[in-house]
Structure formats: structure tokens, C-alpha cells
């Protein structure tokens, strides 16, 4: 028996039976046994979700024994890997085959199955989330069956299982459509927030990958534009000293200290944010795509993120800023805005619409409820869909309104897991009984 805790400390489980299978057959046997005994079972990855989506109630399956690339075809770009493979390991492995993911999020701590199951995404107006890069997967269902799912084989399960919050079964293998390895030119610079919002459509549409961070209580945003380089351009990475100062000293160590100061002296937060927004100077560099996409984040926080129709994101940010200004709340963490293309995955936050993501954060030692509740109301007025792995309060009734294929997903779930072997309090909240 064991105690489990997620990365941010928002969820724990005690007295849990821990299983570490090393093959799909062992996963299938474990699932079948748990189901026959009437036990609830959850596969757990890195625990990087803030919600209770992966909290085990009785049996926890760790997929560390299924954590490597099993086949890689450089010509087609198709790569199959165990579901427990961490993104950092995956990125390094792909690089050895001269391949890469077309798009990634901004951290690499998750496992591939956890990342796709919760709808992890990066930014890029013409690019979808990580699940859109999946061409096939292997799923162990509640009766111990192993389903092979793709657009041609079990297509309804494939449409449901790519973003499933773990409610359909245990994913044991994933096949990805990768691309030839590529370099990105990163251009980071602070700009006035008003200028960024006024030109948002042009910035989002005119770059391969665009995002910005805005520190509340200031008028400045840090913009990040990542674009593929022309043929013949070589890597020119950030120097070791500059990288340490920007990415470790300022972004982690100093940021931790300023957040601790914010706990003791909330009235100083506006001034702290003014200093922080000015400390992040412009820089430009060229490096392997995954090194540009992913960064190290060690300061512990709470996060809520909503996907809204892209045409409404500026209004959402403006309303959120107005609420912060009149609320008296002090927010030391920046707000992050990204974009994604529409996709056809039933529970993807970008299903059926060009999407923008607004993510808000609060230091883990500061209260966040009032702030997050206000944000949820603002985003909800525009049909916002919360990230499955980040904090929200919505239930099945609201999701049914916001996802056109929600009941189709539930029908697949009823067929694959009628006795709810893979349920937990979170799935009961978001999908109903």
C-alpha cells in the first residue's frame, strides 16, 4: 500500500495498491482482476494535473515499465511508444532518429498518455494539441480486452480515447505522426499589453507559434514568437550564462523569492510585478524545436485554464484585467495566452473551433478561489471549456452544453466500462455517474 500525491499538492491518495506492469498483457490481467473484484483502478503518470483526474481510489497502475520508443520509421515519421514514456525522454529519443513532435506544450514533465488524455497543447494558430498528432493507440478496457484504435480501426473509440481523462481504460501504447527534426528561431520581447491585444490576430496568425505573458498590475506583456528557420540556418542557442540568468535565476529562484515576499506583503505585489516585467529583456536565439518549446518551471502554483473561441480572447483578457483592478486581489503570477487550430477530437478543448487559451496561476501559498471563480465566470460567458487537468468547478451538465459530442463520448464509455472500473470522484463530477 502506498500514498500518492500530485506535483502541486492539490490531490493525494492513501492506502492505494500499486501495480507496476511491464507489458500490455500484464496491464490487461491487472485491469481484469481489479474489475472482477469490483475495485476502482487508475493509471497514473507524472501527476502533473491540478485536478483529481488521475487520483486512484483503490488500485494505481504505474506505467514506468512501458516507457520507451518501440518502433520508429524515419521515412514516414510514424513512431510507436509505451504510454508511460515521459515527454523529455520522448523528445530526446525522437532527436536521435532526426524526428520531432510538430508542436509541444511549455513543459516536458508529463507522460505521453497523460498529456494526450488531458488535452495538453502548445501554441500555434495552424496546429492542434498533442492528441492531434496521435494516429493510433492501444487501449485496455475494463474486461481486460486490448483494443487497437485508429481512424480505420475502432474509429469511434479513437475519437473518444485520444482525450478521455482516463475514463475509458488504460492506454498502453501510442503511435505518433512526427515530423523531421527542425530548428526554431525564438524571439522574446516585452511589449505594451494594449499593443499586443490590438494586434493579437496578426501576431497569432503571422507566426508559427505565438504566445504572451502578462503580469497583472502592469501594462507590459512578454511576447514569444517561435518560427521555423530557413534552410541553411544553423543553431545559435542561448549562451550558458544568459540562459542560467534568464531561465533559472530569474524565472525560478528569484521568482520563488518574490512570491514568498508576496505572501508576507501583498501590498507590494504591483511593484514586484512592475520590476519583474521589466527584468525580462528581449532575446533571440535558434535551437532544436523541443528545446525552444519546453522550459523548466520549479515554482509550485495552482492553475486554471480555459479555451475560448479565438475571436473572443481579447475581450476575455480585458474583462479579467478589469476584474483584477477592481477586486483588490494581488496576483504575482503572470497570465498566459496561447492559440490552437480547430480539431475533431470529441473532448478536445479545441473541438470544432479556432481556439485561444487563457491560463491563470496563483502561488501555492496564496488563496486562489476568488480569483479562479471570477475567471471561470468570465470565460464561461463565452462558452469557455476548461483544461481537463487544471482547476475548475464544472460538471456534466455544463460540459454537455459546451461539447457537441459529449453524449457520444458517454455512450462509448457506457459500452467500454459499464461498471465504472476507471471512475473516481473527478470523473463522476465531469461525466456524471
Coordinates of C-alpha atoms in Angstrom, one line a residue:
X1 CA 0.0 0.0 0.0
X2 CA 1.2 3.5 -0.8
X3 CA 0.5 7.2 -0.6
X4 CA 0.3 9.2 -3.8
X5 CA 0.5 13.0 -4.2
X6 CA 0.3 15.1 -7.3
X7 CA 3.0 17.6 -8.2
X8 CA 1.2 20.7 -7.0
X9 CA -0.1 19.1 -3.8
X10 CA -3.8 19.7 -4.7
X11 CA -4.6 15.9 -4.6
X12 CA -3.5 12.9 -2.5
X13 CA -4.5 9.3 -2.1
X14 CA -3.5 6.9 0.7
X15 CA -3.8 3.2 1.2
X16 CA -3.6 2.6 -2.5
X17 CA -2.5 -0.7 -4.0
X18 CA 0.4 0.0 -6.5
X19 CA 1.0 -2.2 -9.6
X20 CA 3.9 -1.8 -12.0
X21 CA 3.2 -4.0 -15.1
X22 CA 5.9 -4.3 -17.7
X23 CA 3.7 -5.3 -20.7
X24 CA 0.3 -4.8 -22.2
X25 CA -0.6 -8.4 -21.2
X26 CA 0.2 -7.6 -17.6
X27 CA -1.8 -4.4 -17.7
X28 CA -4.8 -6.4 -19.1
X29 CA -4.5 -9.0 -16.4
X30 CA -4.4 -6.4 -13.7
X31 CA -7.4 -4.5 -15.1
X32 CA -9.4 -7.7 -15.4
X33 CA -8.6 -8.7 -11.9
X34 CA -9.5 -5.3 -10.4
X35 CA -12.8 -5.2 -12.3
X36 CA -13.8 -8.7 -11.2
X37 CA -13.1 -7.7 -7.6
X38 CA -15.2 -4.6 -8.0
X39 CA -12.2 -2.3 -7.4
X40 CA -11.6 1.1 -8.9
X41 CA -8.4 1.4 -10.9
X42 CA -6.5 4.4 -12.3
X43 CA -3.3 4.6 -14.4
X44 CA -1.1 7.4 -13.1
X45 CA 1.6 9.2 -15.0
X46 CA 3.7 12.1 -13.6
X47 CA 0.9 13.6 -11.5
X48 CA 1.2 16.9 -13.2
X49 CA -2.5 17.6 -13.4
X50 CA -4.0 20.0 -10.8
X51 CA -7.4 18.3 -10.9
X52 CA -8.2 14.9 -9.5
X53 CA -8.4 13.3 -12.9
X54 CA -5.7 10.7 -12.1
X55 CA -6.4 10.2 -8.4
X56 CA -6.5 6.4 -7.6
X57 CA -9.2 5.2 -5.2
X58 CA -8.1 1.6 -4.7
X59 CA -5.6 0.4 -7.3
X60 CA -2.9 2.5 -9.1
X61 CA -1.1 1.3 -12.2
X62 CA 2.3 2.9 -12.8
X63 CA 3.3 2.6 -16.4
X64 CA 7.1 3.1 -15.8
X65 CA 7.6 -0.4 -17.4
X66 CA 6.1 0.9 -20.6
X67 CA 8.3 3.9 -21.1
X68 CA 10.3 3.6 -24.3
X69 CA 10.1 4.0 -28.1
X70 CA 9.4 0.6 -29.6
X71 CA 9.4 1.4 -33.3
X72 CA 10.4 4.4 -35.3
X73 CA 10.1 4.8 -39.1
X74 CA 12.1 7.8 -40.2
X75 CA 10.7 7.8 -43.7
X76 CA 7.0 8.0 -42.7
X77 CA 7.6 9.8 -39.3
X78 CA 5.5 7.2 -37.5
X79 CA 6.7 6.4 -34.0
X80 CA 5.2 4.0 -31.5
X81 CA 6.0 4.2 -27.9
X82 CA 4.9 2.9 -24.5
X83 CA 2.2 5.0 -22.8
X84 CA 4.4 5.7 -19.8
X85 CA 7.1 7.4 -21.8
X86 CA 7.9 10.9 -20.4
X87 CA 7.9 13.8 -22.9
X88 CA 11.5 14.7 -22.0
X89 CA 12.6 11.1 -22.8
X90 CA 10.5 11.1 -25.9
X91 CA 11.9 14.3 -27.3
X92 CA 15.5 13.1 -26.8
X93 CA 14.6 9.8 -28.4
X94 CA 13.0 11.4 -31.4
X95 CA 16.0 13.6 -31.9
X96 CA 18.2 10.5 -32.2
X97 CA 16.0 9.5 -35.2
X98 CA 16.2 13.0 -36.6
X99 CA 12.5 13.4 -35.8
X100 CA 10.4 15.8 -33.7
X101 CA 6.9 16.5 -32.5
X102 CA 5.3 19.2 -34.6
X103 CA 4.1 21.1 -31.5
X104 CA 4.6 20.8 -27.8
X105 CA 3.5 22.4 -24.6
X106 CA 5.8 24.5 -22.5
X107 CA 6.9 21.8 -20.0
X108 CA 8.0 18.2 -20.6
X109 CA 7.3 16.6 -17.3
X110 CA 4.2 14.7 -18.4
X111 CA 3.9 11.2 -19.8
X112 CA 2.6 10.9 -23.3
X113 CA -0.6 9.1 -22.3
X114 CA -1.2 11.7 -19.5
X115 CA -0.6 14.6 -21.8
X116 CA -2.9 13.4 -24.6
X117 CA -5.6 12.2 -22.1
X118 CA -6.0 15.7 -20.5
X119 CA -5.7 17.7 -23.8
X120 CA -2.2 19.1 -23.3
X121 CA -1.4 21.6 -26.1
X122 CA 1.2 24.1 -27.2
X123 CA 0.6 27.2 -29.3
X124 CA 0.2 27.7 -33.0
X125 CA -2.8 29.0 -35.0
X126 CA -2.4 26.3 -37.6
X127 CA -1.5 23.5 -35.1
X128 CA -3.6 21.3 -32.8
X129 CA -2.8 19.9 -29.4
X130 CA -0.7 16.8 -28.7
X131 CA -3.6 14.5 -29.2
X132 CA -4.0 15.6 -32.9
X133 CA -0.6 14.1 -33.5
X134 CA -1.8 10.6 -32.4
X135 CA -2.5 8.2 -35.3
X136 CA -3.2 5.1 -33.2
X137 CA -3.3 3.8 -29.7
X138 CA -3.7 0.6 -27.7
X139 CA -6.4 0.6 -25.0
X140 CA -7.0 -1.9 -22.3
X141 CA -10.7 -1.9 -21.4
X142 CA -12.5 -3.0 -18.2
X143 CA -12.9 -6.6 -19.2
X144 CA -9.2 -7.0 -20.0
X145 CA -9.6 -6.7 -23.8
X146 CA -7.0 -4.9 -25.8
X147 CA -8.4 -2.6 -28.4
X148 CA -6.3 -1.2 -31.3
X149 CA -7.7 2.2 -32.2
X150 CA -7.1 4.4 -35.2
X151 CA -9.2 6.3 -37.8
X152 CA -9.7 2.9 -39.6
X153 CA -9.9 0.5 -36.6
X154 CA -12.5 1.2 -33.8
X155 CA -12.8 4.8 -35.1
X156 CA -15.4 5.8 -32.5
X157 CA -13.2 4.7 -29.7
X158 CA -10.3 6.5 -31.3
X159 CA -12.3 9.7 -31.5
X160 CA -13.1 9.4 -27.8
X161 CA -9.9 7.9 -26.4
X162 CA -7.4 10.5 -27.6
X163 CA -8.7 12.9 -24.9
X164 CA -10.6 10.7 -22.4
X165 CA -9.4 11.8 -18.9
X166 CA -8.6 8.1 -18.3
X167 CA -12.3 7.2 -18.2
X168 CA -12.3 4.6 -21.0
X169 CA -9.5 2.4 -20.0
X170 CA -5.7 2.2 -19.7
X171 CA -3.7 3.4 -22.7
X172 CA -0.7 1.2 -23.1
X173 CA 0.9 2.3 -26.4
X174 CA 0.6 5.4 -28.6
X175 CA 1.6 5.9 -32.3
X176 CA 2.5 9.4 -33.2
X177 CA 2.8 11.2 -36.6
X178 CA 6.1 13.0 -36.2
X179 CA 7.9 15.4 -38.5
X180 CA 11.6 15.8 -39.5
X181 CA 13.6 17.5 -36.7
X182 CA 13.6 21.2 -37.1
X183 CA 15.1 24.4 -35.6
X184 CA 13.1 27.3 -34.3
X185 CA 14.1 30.9 -34.1
X186 CA 12.8 32.3 -30.7
X187 CA 12.2 36.0 -30.4
X188 CA 11.2 37.2 -27.0
X189 CA 10.5 40.8 -26.2
X190 CA 8.3 42.9 -23.8
X191 CA 5.6 45.0 -25.5
X192 CA 2.8 47.2 -24.1
X193 CA -0.2 45.0 -23.4
X194 CA -2.5 47.3 -25.4
X195 CA -0.3 46.9 -28.4
X196 CA -0.4 43.1 -28.1
X197 CA -4.1 42.9 -27.7
X198 CA -4.7 45.3 -30.6
X199 CA -2.5 43.3 -32.9
X200 CA -3.4 39.8 -31.5
X201 CA -4.8 38.4 -34.7
X202 CA -1.8 39.4 -36.7
X203 CA 0.6 38.2 -34.1
X204 CA -1.1 34.8 -33.7
X205 CA -1.7 34.3 -37.4
X206 CA 1.7 35.7 -38.6
X207 CA 3.9 33.4 -36.6
X208 CA 4.2 29.6 -36.4
X209 CA 3.9 29.8 -32.7
X210 CA 2.9 32.8 -30.7
X211 CA 2.1 33.4 -27.0
X212 CA 2.3 36.1 -24.4
X213 CA 2.5 36.5 -20.7
X214 CA 1.0 39.5 -18.9
X215 CA 1.9 40.4 -15.3
X216 CA -1.3 41.7 -13.6
X217 CA -1.0 45.2 -12.2
X218 CA 1.3 46.2 -15.1
X219 CA 0.9 47.5 -18.7
X220 CA 3.6 45.1 -20.1
X221 CA 3.4 41.7 -21.7
X222 CA 6.3 39.4 -22.6
X223 CA 5.7 38.1 -26.2
X224 CA 7.2 34.9 -27.6
X225 CA 7.4 34.2 -31.3
X226 CA 8.8 30.9 -32.5
X227 CA 9.3 30.3 -36.2
X228 CA 11.0 27.7 -38.3
X229 CA 14.2 28.9 -39.8
X230 CA 15.1 29.0 -43.5
X231 CA 17.2 26.2 -45.0
X232 CA 20.8 26.5 -44.2
X233 CA 20.4 28.4 -40.9
X234 CA 22.2 26.7 -38.1
X235 CA 21.6 26.6 -34.4
X236 CA 22.6 29.6 -32.2
X237 CA 21.4 28.7 -28.7
X238 CA 21.2 31.0 -25.7
X239 CA 24.6 31.3 -24.1
X240 CA 25.1 29.2 -20.9
X241 CA 25.4 32.2 -18.6
X242 CA 22.4 34.1 -20.2
X243 CA 20.3 31.0 -20.2
X244 CA 21.1 30.4 -16.5
X245 CA 20.3 34.0 -15.6
X246 CA 17.0 34.2 -17.5
X247 CA 15.7 30.6 -17.1
X248 CA 17.0 29.5 -13.7
X249 CA 17.9 32.6 -11.7
X250 CA 15.1 35.0 -12.7
X251 CA 12.4 32.6 -13.8
X252 CA 12.7 30.1 -10.9
X253 CA 14.9 31.2 -7.9
X254 CA 14.2 34.9 -7.9
X255 CA 10.5 34.3 -8.8
X256 CA 10.2 31.9 -5.9
X257 CA 11.6 34.6 -3.5
X258 CA 9.3 37.3 -4.9
X259 CA 6.3 35.1 -4.5
X260 CA 7.3 34.4 -0.9
X261 CA 7.5 38.1 -0.4
X262 CA 4.0 38.5 -1.9
X263 CA 2.7 36.1 0.8
X264 CA 4.1 38.3 3.6
X265 CA 3.5 41.7 1.9
X266 CA 0.6 41.5 -0.6
X267 CA 0.6 45.3 -1.0
X268 CA 4.0 45.1 -2.7
X269 CA 2.7 42.8 -5.5
X270 CA 2.0 45.6 -8.0
X271 CA 5.6 46.9 -7.6
X272 CA 7.1 43.4 -7.7
X273 CA 5.3 42.8 -10.9
X274 CA 6.4 46.1 -12.4
X275 CA 10.0 45.1 -11.6
X276 CA 9.6 41.5 -12.9
X277 CA 8.1 42.6 -16.2
X278 CA 11.0 44.9 -16.8
X279 CA 13.6 42.4 -15.8
X280 CA 12.7 40.2 -18.7
X281 CA 14.7 41.8 -21.5
X282 CA 14.5 40.9 -25.2
X283 CA 16.5 38.0 -26.6
X284 CA 16.7 35.9 -29.8
X285 CA 18.2 32.5 -30.4
X286 CA 17.9 29.4 -32.6
X287 CA 17.7 25.9 -31.2
X288 CA 16.1 22.5 -31.7
X289 CA 12.4 22.8 -31.5
X290 CA 11.8 20.9 -28.3
X291 CA 14.4 22.9 -26.5
X292 CA 12.6 26.1 -27.6
X293 CA 9.1 24.8 -26.7
X294 CA 9.9 23.4 -23.2
X295 CA 11.3 25.2 -20.2
X296 CA 12.0 24.4 -16.6
X297 CA 9.3 25.5 -14.1
X298 CA 10.0 24.8 -10.4
X299 CA 7.9 27.3 -8.5
X300 CA 4.8 25.5 -7.2
X301 CA 1.5 27.1 -8.2
X302 CA -2.2 26.5 -8.8
X303 CA -3.5 26.9 -12.4
X304 CA -6.8 27.2 -14.2
X305 CA -7.0 27.4 -18.0
X306 CA -10.0 28.0 -20.3
X307 CA -10.2 27.5 -24.0
X308 CA -12.4 30.2 -25.6
X309 CA -13.3 30.9 -29.2
X310 CA -10.3 32.8 -30.6
X311 CA -12.4 35.8 -31.7
X312 CA -13.3 36.5 -28.1
X313 CA -9.9 36.1 -26.4
X314 CA -9.1 39.8 -26.3
X315 CA -12.4 40.6 -24.6
X316 CA -11.8 37.8 -22.1
X317 CA -8.4 39.2 -21.2
X318 CA -9.8 42.8 -20.9
X319 CA -12.6 41.6 -18.7
X320 CA -10.2 39.7 -16.5
X321 CA -7.9 42.7 -16.2
X322 CA -10.9 44.9 -15.2
X323 CA -11.9 42.4 -12.5
X324 CA -8.4 42.3 -11.1
X325 CA -8.2 46.1 -11.0
X326 CA -11.5 46.5 -9.1
X327 CA -11.3 43.4 -6.9
X328 CA -8.3 44.4 -4.8
X329 CA -6.8 40.9 -5.3
X330 CA -3.0 40.8 -5.7
X331 CA -1.7 38.4 -8.3
X332 CA 2.1 37.9 -8.5
X333 CA 1.9 35.2 -11.3
X334 CA 1.6 36.1 -15.0
X335 CA -1.4 35.3 -17.2
X336 CA -0.5 33.2 -20.3
X337 CA -2.3 33.4 -23.7
X338 CA -1.9 30.8 -26.5
X339 CA -3.7 29.7 -29.6
X340 CA -4.6 26.4 -31.4
X341 CA -6.4 25.3 -34.6
X342 CA -9.8 23.6 -34.5
X343 CA -9.8 19.8 -34.4
X344 CA -12.2 16.9 -34.4
X345 CA -11.4 15.1 -31.2
X346 CA -14.6 14.8 -29.2
X347 CA -13.4 16.1 -25.8
X348 CA -10.6 18.3 -27.1
X349 CA -10.9 21.9 -25.8
X350 CA -10.4 23.0 -29.4
X351 CA -13.1 20.7 -30.9
X352 CA -14.8 22.4 -33.8
X353 CA -13.4 25.9 -33.3
X354 CA -10.3 28.0 -33.7
X355 CA -9.2 28.4 -30.1
X356 CA -7.3 30.7 -27.7
X357 CA -6.2 29.6 -24.3
X358 CA -6.1 31.9 -21.2
X359 CA -4.3 30.4 -18.3
X360 CA -4.2 32.0 -14.9
X361 CA -1.9 31.0 -12.0
X362 CA -1.5 31.6 -8.3
X363 CA 1.4 30.9 -6.0
X364 CA 0.6 27.8 -3.9
X365 CA 0.8 29.6 -0.6
X366 CA -1.8 32.2 -1.6
X367 CA -5.5 31.9 -1.8
X368 CA -6.8 31.4 -5.3
X369 CA -10.5 30.6 -5.0
X370 CA -11.9 34.1 -5.5
X371 CA -9.7 34.8 -8.5
X372 CA -10.3 31.4 -10.2
X373 CA -14.1 31.6 -9.6
X374 CA -14.2 35.1 -11.3
X375 CA -12.1 33.8 -14.2
X376 CA -14.4 30.8 -14.6
X377 CA -17.4 33.1 -14.8
X378 CA -15.8 35.4 -17.4
X379 CA -14.6 32.5 -19.6
X380 CA -17.9 30.7 -19.2
X381 CA -19.8 33.6 -20.7
X382 CA -18.0 32.9 -24.0
X383 CA -18.6 29.1 -23.9
X384 CA -15.2 28.5 -22.3
X385 CA -14.0 24.9 -21.9
X386 CA -11.6 24.2 -19.0
X387 CA -8.5 22.2 -19.4
X388 CA -9.2 18.7 -18.1
X389 CA -6.1 18.8 -15.9
X390 CA -6.4 22.3 -14.5
X391 CA -8.7 23.6 -11.8
X392 CA -12.4 24.3 -12.5
X393 CA -15.7 23.5 -10.9
X394 CA -17.8 22.4 -13.9
X395 CA -19.9 19.3 -14.1
X396 CA -21.5 17.1 -16.7
X397 CA -24.5 19.4 -17.4
X398 CA -22.2 22.3 -18.3
X399 CA -19.9 20.1 -20.4
X400 CA -22.9 18.7 -22.3
X401 CA -23.7 22.3 -23.3
X402 CA -20.1 23.0 -24.4
X403 CA -19.1 19.8 -26.2
X404 CA -21.3 18.8 -29.2
X405 CA -20.1 15.1 -29.0
X406 CA -20.3 14.8 -25.2
X407 CA -23.1 12.3 -25.2
X408 CA -21.3 10.3 -27.9
X409 CA -18.4 10.1 -25.6
X410 CA -20.6 8.9 -22.7
X411 CA -22.1 6.2 -25.0
X412 CA -18.6 4.9 -25.7
X413 CA -17.8 4.9 -22.0
X414 CA -21.0 3.0 -21.2
X415 CA -20.0 0.4 -23.7
X416 CA -16.4 0.0 -22.6
X417 CA -16.8 0.5 -18.8
X418 CA -20.4 -0.1 -17.8
X419 CA -19.4 -0.8 -14.2
X420 CA -17.1 2.2 -13.9
X421 CA -13.9 0.5 -13.1
X422 CA -12.0 3.6 -14.2
X423 CA -14.1 6.1 -12.3
X424 CA -13.0 8.3 -9.4
X425 CA -14.5 11.5 -7.8
X426 CA -13.3 13.7 -10.7
X427 CA -14.8 11.6 -13.5
X428 CA -18.0 11.4 -11.5
X429 CA -18.0 15.2 -11.4
X430 CA -17.3 15.8 -15.1
X431 CA -19.1 12.8 -16.7
X432 CA -21.8 12.0 -14.1
X433 CA -22.4 8.6 -12.6

